[in-house]
Amino acid sequence: MQETSREIGLEPVPSFLSKCVQLYETTIVRHGMMLVGPAGGGKTSVSRCLSKSLTKLHGNNGYRQVDVNTLNPKAITMGQLYGENDPQTGEWQ
């Protein structure tokens, strides 16, 4: 991650690398997540550094290329974003 952070123009300070590791550990135990926080807090930088670092490991110890899909949550309904129960069939959508 230090190499990747330098490549994207960031200084690999310990607090930044720690946030990258925390995000990675979160992705291991969660199926989905949202990064929230104040503007300028480093959300995009941490996400980009982690995704590029993991993509570099592609083909090594089972790692795969990372594809990031960003969406505007205001462009879809809450049910589409989080899933919902169909009242007619009882199925989860």
Coordinates of C-alpha atoms in Angstrom, one line a residue, residues 9-80:
G9 CA 0.5 11.1 -5.2
L10 CA -0.1 10.6 -1.5
E11 CA 2.4 10.3 1.3
P12 CA 2.0 6.9 3.1
V13 CA 1.8 8.2 6.6
P14 CA 0.9 5.6 9.3
S15 CA -2.6 6.9 10.0
F16 CA -3.5 6.7 6.2
L17 CA -2.2 3.2 5.9
S18 CA -4.1 2.2 9.1
K19 CA -7.3 3.5 7.5
C20 CA -6.6 1.4 4.4
V21 CA -6.1 -1.7 6.5
Q22 CA -9.3 -1.0 8.5
L23 CA -11.3 -0.7 5.3
Y24 CA -9.8 -3.9 4.0
E25 CA -10.7 -5.7 7.2
T26 CA -14.2 -4.4 6.9
T27 CA -14.6 -5.7 3.4
I28 CA -13.6 -9.1 4.6
V29 CA -16.5 -9.4 7.0
R30 CA -19.2 -7.4 5.1
H31 CA -20.9 -7.9 1.8
G32 CA -21.4 -4.2 1.2
M33 CA -20.5 -0.9 2.9
M34 CA -20.8 2.8 2.6
L35 CA -17.9 5.2 3.3
V36 CA -19.3 8.3 5.1
G37 CA -17.5 11.2 6.7
P38 CA -16.7 14.9 6.3
A39 CA -15.4 16.4 3.1
G40 CA -11.7 16.1 2.8
G41 CA -11.6 13.2 5.3
G42 CA -9.8 10.8 2.9
K43 CA -12.7 8.5 2.0
T44 CA -12.0 8.4 -1.8
S45 CA -8.2 8.3 -1.3
V46 CA -8.4 5.3 1.1
S47 CA -10.8 3.5 -1.2
R48 CA -8.7 4.1 -4.3
C49 CA -5.4 3.2 -2.6
L50 CA -6.9 -0.1 -1.3
S51 CA -8.5 -1.1 -4.6
K52 CA -5.3 -0.4 -6.6
S53 CA -3.2 -2.3 -4.0
L54 CA -5.5 -5.3 -4.1
T55 CA -5.6 -5.2 -7.9
K56 CA -1.8 -5.3 -7.9
L57 CA -2.0 -8.6 -6.0
H58 CA -4.3 -10.0 -8.8
G59 CA -3.5 -13.7 -9.4
N60 CA -1.4 -13.9 -6.2
N61 CA -2.9 -16.0 -3.3
G62 CA -6.4 -15.8 -4.7
Y63 CA -6.7 -12.1 -5.0
R64 CA -8.7 -10.8 -8.0
Q65 CA -9.0 -7.5 -9.8
V66 CA -11.0 -5.0 -7.9
D67 CA -14.0 -3.3 -9.7
V68 CA -15.5 -0.3 -7.9
N69 CA -19.1 0.7 -8.7
T70 CA -20.0 4.0 -7.3
L71 CA -23.7 5.1 -7.4
N72 CA -25.7 8.0 -6.4
P73 CA -28.1 6.8 -3.7
K74 CA -30.6 9.5 -4.6
A75 CA -31.0 8.0 -8.1
I76 CA -32.7 4.9 -6.8
T77 CA -35.3 3.9 -4.2
M78 CA -34.4 2.9 -0.7
G79 CA -35.7 -0.6 -1.5
Q80 CA -33.4 -0.9 -4.6

